[in-house]
Amino acid sequence: MLLPFVALSVLLSITPAFALWPLPRQITTGSTALRLSSGFDIKLSVKNAPKDLRDAVTRTRSFLRNDKLEALVIDRGASSAGAIKAAKSLRSLTVSLVSSGPVKSISDEAVAPLEARVEGYSLTIPADGSEAVLQANSTLGLFRGLTTFSQLWYELGRDTYTLEAPINIVDSPAYPYRGFMLDTARNYFPVDDIKRTLDAMSWVKINTLHWHVVDSQSFPLVVPGFKELSDKGAYNAESIYTPSAVKEIVDYAAARGIDVLAEIDTPGHTSIIVKSFPEHIACPEAAPWTKYANEPPAGQLRLASAATTNFTASLLTSAAGLFRSSYFSTGGDEINANCYAEDEQTQADLAAQGKTVNQALDTFTKVCHDALKKVGKTAVVWEEMLLQHPVNLANDTLILVWISSNNAAEVAQKGFKIIHASNEYFYLDCGGGGWVGQNVLGNSWCDPFKTWQKAYSFNPLAGLTEDQHHLVIGGQQLLWTEQSSPTNLDNVVWPRAASSAEVFWSGAGGNVGTALPRLHDLAYRMKKRGIRAIDLQPEWCALRPGKCDLAA
Amino acid sequence: MHDSAIPPGLLLLRTFWAAMKFPKPLFVFLSASQSAVALWPIPRNLQTGNTLVKLSPNFDIQVTSIPNAPQDLLDAVARTTSRIRSDKLQRLNVGRGAGDSAGLAHAPSLARLSLWLTGSSVKSIMEEINKDIAGRSEGYSLSVPSTNEGLATLTATTSLGLFRGLATFEQLWYDDPSGTTYAYQTPVKIVNDAPAYPYRGFMLDTARNFFSVNDIERTLDTMSMVKMSQFHWHIVDSQSFPLTIPGFPELSQKGAYSAQEIYSSADIQDIVQFAGARGIDVLMEIDTPGHTAVISTSHPEHIACAQATPWESFANEPPAGQLRLANAATANFTASLISSIARTLPSTLFSTGGDELNVNCYTKDAQTQADLKSSGRTLEQALDVFTQTTHNALKSIGKTPVVWEEMALDHKVTLSNKTIVMVWISSQNAAAVAAKGLRLVHAPSDFFYLDCGAGEWIGNEAAANSWCDPFKSWQKAYTFDPLASLTAAQVPLVLGGQQLLWTEQSSPENLDSIVWPRAATSAEIFWTGANLPDGTPRNVLSALPRLHDLRYRLVQRGIKAIALQPRWCALRDGSCNN
């Protein structure tokens, strides 16, 4: 980073009381009131500024005008009216790039390989009303800084103000991968729901949508050359993602600094393919499903069949072509051995080749991953592919650790990069009761509910040696949607999914007690922006930080 | 059990039935398909066939046989007429009803539903539901024939019964993929479907977080779709006082979260009318003497241990603060504010709360100790006087008091034998309430609390679960037995029950999805009773497809009800059981 030196020592306070989320990694604030001038403007001082940056500036202006969030204090800011009226006013924020190289769009920066992304920025807001300055080495960094700037302001009457000028921030993420996973196969989510979720993700600087787009229950993704998969596998003709809808989502995400990591889970979780390609699926809808799958309906790709392997590789290649990301997930979780043991065709294929199921899985995986590599995609897999099966993975493969966060150590020992997706901390669906039909008194398999506090207490480096730390590229919260749908999307996700956004931007070790007021603030701001975020406490508590703590 | 006597109208109905000349053979194959009909709550008496019937393009609902039909009944008919056209719910099977399309081409059509009132007087739905809970008549009979240009009939002794029948009729209709509206299991014959229990409620707390009039009315509308009869409105609490009380405007002026987060007297009347017109009685609660901290912002003289810290020593949740029950002025103030609001409400019921009294708060309050000393009373004796003061004030304006179970079980308080007790701490405490001969409403936290399972909401608890963990799934609620451990003689003491939403972690954003369809579970328990219409016990397995159906219908009506399973399962009854 070539950011200008900030004279931290002259600032009054080093304890930020206002509600930025995620908390910047270096921040100093003062105690002077400052308001936005009625003519306040954001001046984009970037030559040939890309359209997505100009649009981001427009959205920021709109947030400053329309958030109208009153401070979360008992009188909602009324007692500061005098100070605000007397405050200096800020006339402009100047946004500029530090480096003088070619200017890339936010979108291009966002879909670059993780190690190539530059998300840092510096933001200076003087207390005397002189111009505020946002600088970065990339348009993506400028976008992150605009996001921070838009969270600084509160409304009182007609004034938009902060009480904590001057503000100096030098910020960049602790981890490059900060994600959110959405399952659109158990229940379908329209494009607008996904776009609204992308907006909310961008406000907390999440940079990856892990899109678990298809599964055994439905196949909503229209894949060029494989249209019958969605024709016969989507819940209905309206519940699909066409290539143009996917492009819309990918572009919308990229313009908001978010890469879309798509997943077509293989060889398990593929029952629905039987509707269009019955020859490729073993144990389709076999009963009782409990013998053949972790959840209904059963059905897995015939991994030992050369035809099925080639079908899968070309399906993945075609699907990967819909996305801009450098990454694509082939899944690989929860393979059911019994499904293959009882499938005659698979047994015949294995016998003919003299292979075990695991050897066949190795071949299957290699063919799929090689095909992805050929189109420039790095493979991502769930942890079983590395830890439970003797599959040869390229050493740049990213591993999603979900069964237990303790398994990260074993992934690290094998020298692979880790994305934390621990069900014990990060599964947003847990705790809604068992969803299988007559499970009368059953709790969900991953009970209890994972509170924001639990997620926030996650330590990404637990159990790792110092020389393994670099293998942790980040993490994400996840929504499996057996019990979710558009009707509860916002409130099952927000503000909880912001917990990991802060863990992986600001670094672990945050304190739940001091985070809570900021998270209230985020939730209330999200509500102002049209997200149906849940309330964490009675409003009485939200207006009185600490008063609803134990031993308060 | 209640309301199970055959109403006088039934004889008349039988005569009518004969006059309609339905071909008898249509009913012979009925029992096999009964449980597949997606009615919720399922009627106590139900026969269905398997004939497709289209809704005629000219279909109408006729009320001309009812002289001076009350406006709320006419409005209900208009809503039903609109819903059967606008629901556009497709059947929950793999083809979404495509398999019915061929048959529909030649299917008979239903021309009309006629409403018949067989009671002696014509009262509005609201007047009927606001009657004493023991005196309501909610039963109805419904027949939908399979004949072409058929005439369906709905008969009841009261407008309230007709309204319940309309709620049933509305749930019979689906659209096939080409948009034809039809019922698939006619003829339908329901004879005297009447609730097992009169109290079928839902409780909403509007004090921890505020809910707008629109949110409440949308919830009332949904409640009426599953024949709920009581809205228990926990309207104020220690955190905020959004209720405007005539003569006590300062309580909400200083105690509401903001000037916009207040229920004006007009709002209250609006909600009460809206509910009444939908067959719902509004049972309001002003919880006393605990859960009243916010009153200290306008009347500090009446509140002990106001916002005392650490709150754990003085209350079950922050902020601490209780009415000074030993103080005569405070008791009179309380009685007067309770009667001031209660007299504006049409219900015969009013709750004075009485849960979670904190003794330490009074022990440490100098004023309370002085009051006790001068009156020579123990705290329990003072609570008795306080409660009698408020309950007598309610009785003098014709209201029956409702209390939480502690008032009957934990304290030595004199309660009139008309008092209704809400059992919440444990379902097992119902037996103790019944042993005292008091009527009870089931509201057990171990089955019916909708807020449980979302984690501890107290701020600095890093990894704690909610106090009433785990989440109460619909399946758990559905297994509740209202008569467990009661003697046959005690059965009449059970008025019914309700699911409840305490809102520490809820707000308008998640209201629909945390309540629906779960809260419909108790609506069926207390309407249908223990058995399905074929006499077999109600059970989770056969309920699930019907609950899916209800959920998808609610979504069509704009309610953000949660998905219970992947749609794959909802379309394939039984395939996602284990």
Coordinates of N, CA and C in Angstrom, one line a residue, chain A residues 412-550:
Chain A
A412 N -4.8 -28.2 7.0 CA -3.6 -27.4 7.0 C -2.4 -28.4 6.9
Q413 N -2.5 -29.5 7.6 CA -1.3 -30.4 7.6 C -1.1 -30.9 6.2
K414 N -2.1 -31.1 5.5 CA -2.0 -31.5 4.1 C -1.5 -30.4 3.1
G415 N -1.5 -29.2 3.7 CA -0.9 -28.1 3.0 C -2.0 -27.4 2.1
F416 N -3.3 -27.6 2.3 CA -4.3 -27.0 1.5 C -4.9 -25.7 2.1
K417 N -5.4 -24.9 1.2 CA -6.0 -23.6 1.7 C -7.4 -23.9 2.3
I418 N -7.7 -23.2 3.3 CA -9.0 -23.4 4.1 C -9.9 -22.3 4.0
I419 N -11.2 -22.6 3.7 CA -12.3 -21.7 3.9 C -13.1 -22.2 5.0
H420 N -13.3 -21.4 6.1 CA -14.0 -21.8 7.2 C -15.5 -21.7 7.0
A421 N -16.2 -22.9 7.1 CA -17.7 -22.9 6.9 C -18.3 -23.8 7.9
S422 N -17.8 -23.7 9.2 CA -18.1 -24.6 10.2 C -19.6 -24.6 10.6
N423 N -20.2 -25.8 10.6 CA -21.6 -25.9 10.9 C -21.8 -25.5 12.4
E424 N -20.8 -25.7 13.3 CA -21.0 -25.4 14.7 C -21.0 -23.9 15.0
Y425 N -20.5 -23.1 14.1 CA -20.5 -21.7 14.3 C -21.3 -20.9 13.2
F426 N -21.3 -21.5 12.0 CA -21.7 -20.6 10.9 C -22.9 -21.0 10.1
Y427 N -23.5 -22.2 10.5 CA -24.7 -22.6 9.8 C -25.9 -21.8 10.3
L428 N -26.5 -21.1 9.4 CA -27.6 -20.2 9.8 C -28.9 -20.9 9.9
D429 N -29.0 -22.1 9.4 CA -30.3 -22.9 9.4 C -30.5 -23.7 10.7
C430 N -29.4 -23.9 11.5 CA -29.6 -24.8 12.6 C -30.6 -24.2 13.7
G431 N -31.2 -25.2 14.4 CA -32.0 -24.8 15.5 C -33.5 -24.5 15.2
G432 N -33.9 -24.8 13.9 CA -35.3 -24.6 13.5 C -36.1 -25.9 13.7
G433 N -35.6 -26.9 14.5 CA -36.3 -28.1 14.6 C -36.0 -29.1 13.5
G434 N -36.3 -30.4 13.7 CA -36.1 -31.3 12.7 C -37.1 -31.1 11.6
W435 N -36.7 -31.1 10.3 CA -37.6 -30.8 9.2 C -38.2 -32.1 8.5
V436 N -37.5 -33.2 8.8 CA -38.0 -34.4 8.3 C -39.4 -34.7 8.9
G437 N -40.3 -35.2 8.1 CA -41.7 -35.2 8.4 C -42.2 -35.5 9.8
Q438 N -42.0 -36.8 10.2 CA -42.7 -37.1 11.4 C -41.7 -37.1 12.6
N439 N -40.7 -36.3 12.5 CA -39.7 -36.2 13.5 C -40.3 -35.3 14.6
V440 N -41.1 -36.0 15.4 CA -42.0 -35.2 16.3 C -41.3 -34.3 17.2
L441 N -40.3 -34.8 17.9 CA -39.7 -34.0 19.0 C -38.2 -33.7 18.6
G442 N -37.8 -34.0 17.4 CA -36.4 -33.9 17.0 C -36.0 -32.5 16.9
N443 N -34.8 -32.2 17.3 CA -34.2 -30.9 17.0 C -33.5 -31.0 15.7
S444 N -33.0 -29.9 15.2 CA -32.3 -29.9 13.9 C -30.9 -30.7 14.2
W445 N -30.4 -31.3 13.2 CA -29.2 -32.1 13.4 C -28.0 -31.3 14.0
C446 N -28.0 -30.0 13.6 CA -26.9 -29.2 14.1 C -27.4 -28.2 15.2
D447 N -28.4 -28.6 16.0 CA -28.9 -27.9 17.1 C -27.7 -27.5 18.0
P448 N -27.7 -26.4 18.7 CA -28.7 -25.4 18.7 C -28.5 -24.3 17.6
F449 N -29.4 -23.4 17.6 CA -29.3 -22.2 16.8 C -27.9 -21.6 17.0
K450 N -27.3 -21.1 15.9 CA -26.0 -20.5 16.0 C -26.2 -19.0 16.1
T451 N -26.1 -18.5 17.3 CA -26.3 -17.1 17.5 C -25.2 -16.2 16.9
W452 N -25.5 -15.0 16.7 CA -24.4 -14.1 16.2 C -23.2 -14.1 17.2
Q453 N -23.5 -14.2 18.5 CA -22.4 -14.2 19.4 C -21.5 -15.4 19.2
K454 N -22.2 -16.6 19.0 CA -21.4 -17.8 18.8 C -20.5 -17.7 17.6
A455 N -21.1 -17.2 16.5 CA -20.3 -17.0 15.2 C -19.2 -16.0 15.4
Y456 N -19.5 -15.0 16.2 CA -18.5 -13.9 16.4 C -17.3 -14.4 17.2
S457 N -17.5 -15.4 18.0 CA -16.4 -15.9 18.9 C -15.5 -16.9 18.1
F458 N -15.8 -17.1 16.8 CA -15.0 -18.1 16.1 C -13.5 -17.6 15.9
N459 N -12.6 -18.5 16.1 CA -11.2 -18.2 16.0 C -10.7 -19.0 14.7
P460 N -10.4 -18.3 13.6 CA -10.0 -18.9 12.4 C -8.7 -19.7 12.5
L461 N -7.9 -19.3 13.5 CA -6.5 -19.9 13.6 C -6.4 -20.9 14.6
A462 N -7.5 -21.3 15.3 CA -7.5 -22.3 16.4 C -6.9 -23.6 15.8
G463 N -5.9 -24.1 16.6 CA -5.4 -25.4 16.3 C -4.3 -25.4 15.2
L464 N -4.0 -24.3 14.6 CA -3.1 -24.2 13.5 C -1.7 -23.6 14.1
T465 N -0.6 -24.1 13.5 CA 0.7 -23.5 13.8 C 0.9 -22.2 13.0
E466 N 1.8 -21.4 13.5 CA 1.9 -20.1 12.9 C 2.3 -20.2 11.4
D467 N 3.1 -21.2 11.0 CA 3.4 -21.3 9.6 C 2.2 -21.9 8.8
Q468 N 1.2 -22.3 9.4 CA 0.0 -22.7 8.7 C -1.1 -21.5 8.5
H469 N -0.8 -20.4 9.3 CA -1.8 -19.4 9.3 C -2.2 -18.9 7.9
H470 N -1.1 -18.9 7.0 CA -1.4 -18.3 5.7 C -2.3 -19.2 4.9
L471 N -2.6 -20.4 5.3 CA -3.5 -21.3 4.6 C -4.9 -20.9 4.8
V472 N -5.2 -20.2 5.8 CA -6.6 -19.8 6.1 C -6.9 -18.6 5.2
I473 N -7.7 -18.8 4.2 CA -8.0 -17.6 3.4 C -9.3 -16.9 3.8
G474 N -10.0 -17.5 4.7 CA -11.2 -16.7 5.2 C -12.3 -17.7 5.6
G475 N -13.6 -17.2 5.5 CA -14.7 -18.0 5.9 C -16.0 -17.4 5.6
Q476 N -17.1 -18.1 6.0 CA -18.4 -17.6 5.6 C -19.5 -18.2 6.5
Q477 N -20.6 -17.5 6.6 CA -21.8 -18.2 7.1 C -22.6 -18.7 5.9
L478 N -23.5 -19.7 6.3 CA -24.2 -20.4 5.2 C -25.6 -20.6 5.5
L479 N -26.5 -20.5 4.4 CA -27.9 -20.8 4.6 C -28.3 -21.9 3.7
W480 N -28.5 -23.1 4.3 CA -29.2 -24.2 3.7 C -30.6 -24.0 3.8
T481 N -31.4 -24.3 2.8 CA -32.8 -23.7 2.8 C -33.9 -24.8 2.8
E482 N -33.6 -25.9 3.5 CA -34.7 -26.8 3.8 C -35.9 -26.1 4.5
Q483 N -35.6 -25.2 5.4 CA -36.7 -24.5 6.1 C -36.7 -23.0 5.9
S484 N -36.1 -22.6 4.7 CA -36.1 -21.2 4.4 C -36.6 -21.0 3.0
S485 N -37.0 -19.8 2.7 CA -37.6 -19.5 1.4 C -37.5 -18.0 1.3
P486 N -38.0 -17.4 0.2 CA -37.9 -15.9 0.2 C -38.7 -15.2 1.3
T487 N -39.6 -15.9 1.9 CA -40.4 -15.3 3.0 C -39.6 -15.0 4.2
N488 N -38.6 -15.8 4.5 CA -37.8 -15.5 5.7 C -36.3 -15.2 5.4
L489 N -35.9 -15.1 4.1 CA -34.5 -14.9 3.8 C -33.8 -13.9 4.6
D490 N -34.3 -12.6 4.5 CA -33.7 -11.5 5.2 C -33.5 -11.8 6.7
N491 N -34.6 -12.3 7.3 CA -34.4 -12.4 8.8 C -33.7 -13.6 9.3
V492 N -33.5 -14.6 8.5 CA -32.7 -15.7 9.0 C -31.2 -15.4 8.7
V493 N -30.9 -14.5 7.8 CA -29.6 -14.1 7.4 C -29.0 -12.9 8.2
W494 N -29.8 -11.9 8.3 CA -29.3 -10.6 8.8 C -29.9 -10.2 10.1
P495 N -29.1 -9.7 11.0 CA -27.7 -9.3 10.8 C -26.7 -10.4 11.1
R496 N -27.1 -11.6 11.3 CA -26.2 -12.7 11.8 C -25.0 -12.8 10.9
A497 N -25.3 -12.9 9.5 CA -24.2 -13.2 8.6 C -23.1 -12.1 8.6
A498 N -23.4 -11.0 9.2 CA -22.4 -10.0 9.3 C -21.3 -10.3 10.3
S499 N -21.6 -11.3 11.2 CA -20.6 -11.7 12.2 C -19.3 -12.2 11.6
S500 N -19.5 -13.1 10.6 CA -18.2 -13.6 10.0 C -17.6 -12.5 9.1
A501 N -18.4 -11.6 8.6 CA -17.8 -10.5 7.8 C -16.8 -9.7 8.6
E502 N -17.2 -9.5 9.9 CA -16.2 -8.8 10.8 C -15.1 -9.7 11.2
V503 N -15.4 -10.9 11.5 CA -14.3 -11.8 12.0 C -13.2 -11.9 10.9
F504 N -13.6 -11.9 9.6 CA -12.6 -12.1 8.5 C -12.1 -10.8 7.9
W505 N -12.8 -9.7 8.2 CA -12.2 -8.4 7.8 C -11.3 -7.9 8.9
S506 N -11.9 -7.8 10.1 CA -11.2 -7.1 11.2 C -10.2 -8.0 11.9
G507 N -10.4 -9.3 11.7 CA -9.6 -10.3 12.5 C -10.4 -10.7 13.7
A508 N -10.0 -11.9 14.2 CA -10.7 -12.5 15.3 C -10.4 -11.8 16.6
G509 N -11.1 -12.2 17.6 CA -10.8 -11.7 19.0 C -11.7 -10.6 19.4
G510 N -12.7 -10.2 18.6 CA -13.6 -9.1 19.0 C -14.4 -9.5 20.2
N511 N -14.8 -8.5 20.9 CA -15.6 -8.7 22.1 C -17.1 -8.6 21.9
V512 N -17.8 -9.6 22.3 CA -19.3 -9.6 22.0 C -20.0 -8.4 22.6
G513 N -19.6 -8.0 23.8 CA -20.2 -6.9 24.5 C -20.0 -5.6 23.8
T514 N -18.8 -5.3 23.3 CA -18.7 -4.1 22.6 C -19.1 -4.1 21.1
A515 N -19.2 -5.4 20.6 CA -19.7 -5.5 19.2 C -21.2 -5.2 19.1
L516 N -21.9 -5.6 20.2 CA -23.4 -5.6 20.1 C -24.0 -4.2 19.7
P517 N -23.6 -3.1 20.4 CA -24.1 -1.8 19.9 C -23.9 -1.5 18.5
R518 N -22.7 -1.9 18.0 CA -22.4 -1.7 16.5 C -23.3 -2.6 15.7
L519 N -23.6 -3.8 16.1 CA -24.4 -4.7 15.3 C -25.9 -4.3 15.3
H520 N -26.3 -3.7 16.5 CA -27.7 -3.1 16.5 C -27.7 -2.0 15.4
D521 N -26.7 -1.2 15.5 CA -26.6 -0.1 14.5 C -26.7 -0.5 13.1
L522 N -26.0 -1.6 12.8 CA -26.0 -2.2 11.4 C -27.4 -2.7 11.1
A523 N -28.0 -3.4 12.0 CA -29.3 -4.0 11.8 C -30.3 -2.8 11.5
Y524 N -30.3 -1.8 12.4 CA -31.2 -0.7 12.2 C -31.0 0.0 10.8
R525 N -29.7 0.1 10.4 CA -29.4 0.8 9.2 C -29.9 -0.1 8.0
M526 N -29.7 -1.4 8.2 CA -30.1 -2.3 7.1 C -31.7 -2.2 6.9
K527 N -32.4 -2.1 8.1 CA -33.8 -1.9 8.0 C -34.2 -0.7 7.2
K528 N -33.4 0.4 7.5 CA -33.7 1.7 6.7 C -33.5 1.5 5.2
R529 N -32.6 0.5 4.9 CA -32.3 0.3 3.5 C -33.2 -0.8 2.9
G530 N -34.2 -1.2 3.6 CA -35.1 -2.2 3.1 C -34.8 -3.7 3.3
I531 N -33.9 -3.9 4.2 CA -33.6 -5.3 4.5 C -34.4 -5.7 5.8
R532 N -35.1 -6.8 5.7 CA -35.9 -7.2 6.9 C -35.0 -7.9 7.9
A533 N -34.0 -7.2 8.4 CA -33.1 -7.8 9.5 C -33.8 -7.9 10.8
I534 N -33.5 -9.0 11.5 CA -34.1 -9.3 12.7 C -33.7 -8.4 13.9
D535 N -34.5 -8.2 14.9 CA -34.1 -7.5 16.1 C -33.3 -8.4 17.0
L536 N -32.2 -8.0 17.5 CA -31.4 -8.8 18.4 C -31.9 -8.7 19.9
Q537 N -32.5 -7.6 20.2 CA -33.0 -7.3 21.6 C -34.2 -6.4 21.5
P538 N -34.9 -6.2 22.6 CA -35.9 -5.1 22.7 C -35.2 -3.8 22.3
E539 N -36.0 -2.9 21.7 CA -35.4 -1.6 21.4 C -34.9 -0.8 22.6
W540 N -35.5 -1.1 23.8 CA -35.0 -0.5 25.0 C -33.5 -0.8 25.2
C541 N -33.1 -2.0 24.9 CA -31.7 -2.4 25.0 C -30.9 -1.8 24.0
A542 N -31.4 -1.7 22.7 CA -30.6 -1.2 21.6 C -30.3 0.3 21.9
L543 N -31.1 1.0 22.6 CA -30.9 2.4 22.9 C -30.0 2.6 24.1
R544 N -29.7 1.5 24.8 CA -28.9 1.7 26.1 C -27.8 0.6 26.1
P545 N -26.7 0.9 25.4 CA -25.6 -0.1 25.3 C -25.2 -0.6 26.7
G546 N -25.1 -1.9 26.9 CA -24.6 -2.4 28.1 C -25.7 -2.7 29.2
K547 N -26.9 -2.0 29.0 CA -27.9 -2.1 30.1 C -28.5 -3.5 30.1
C548 N -28.4 -4.2 29.0 CA -29.1 -5.6 29.0 C -28.0 -6.7 29.0
D549 N -26.8 -6.3 29.4 CA -25.8 -7.3 29.7 C -26.0 -8.0 31.0
L550 N -25.5 -9.1 31.2 CA -25.5 -9.7 32.6 C -24.5 -8.9 33.4

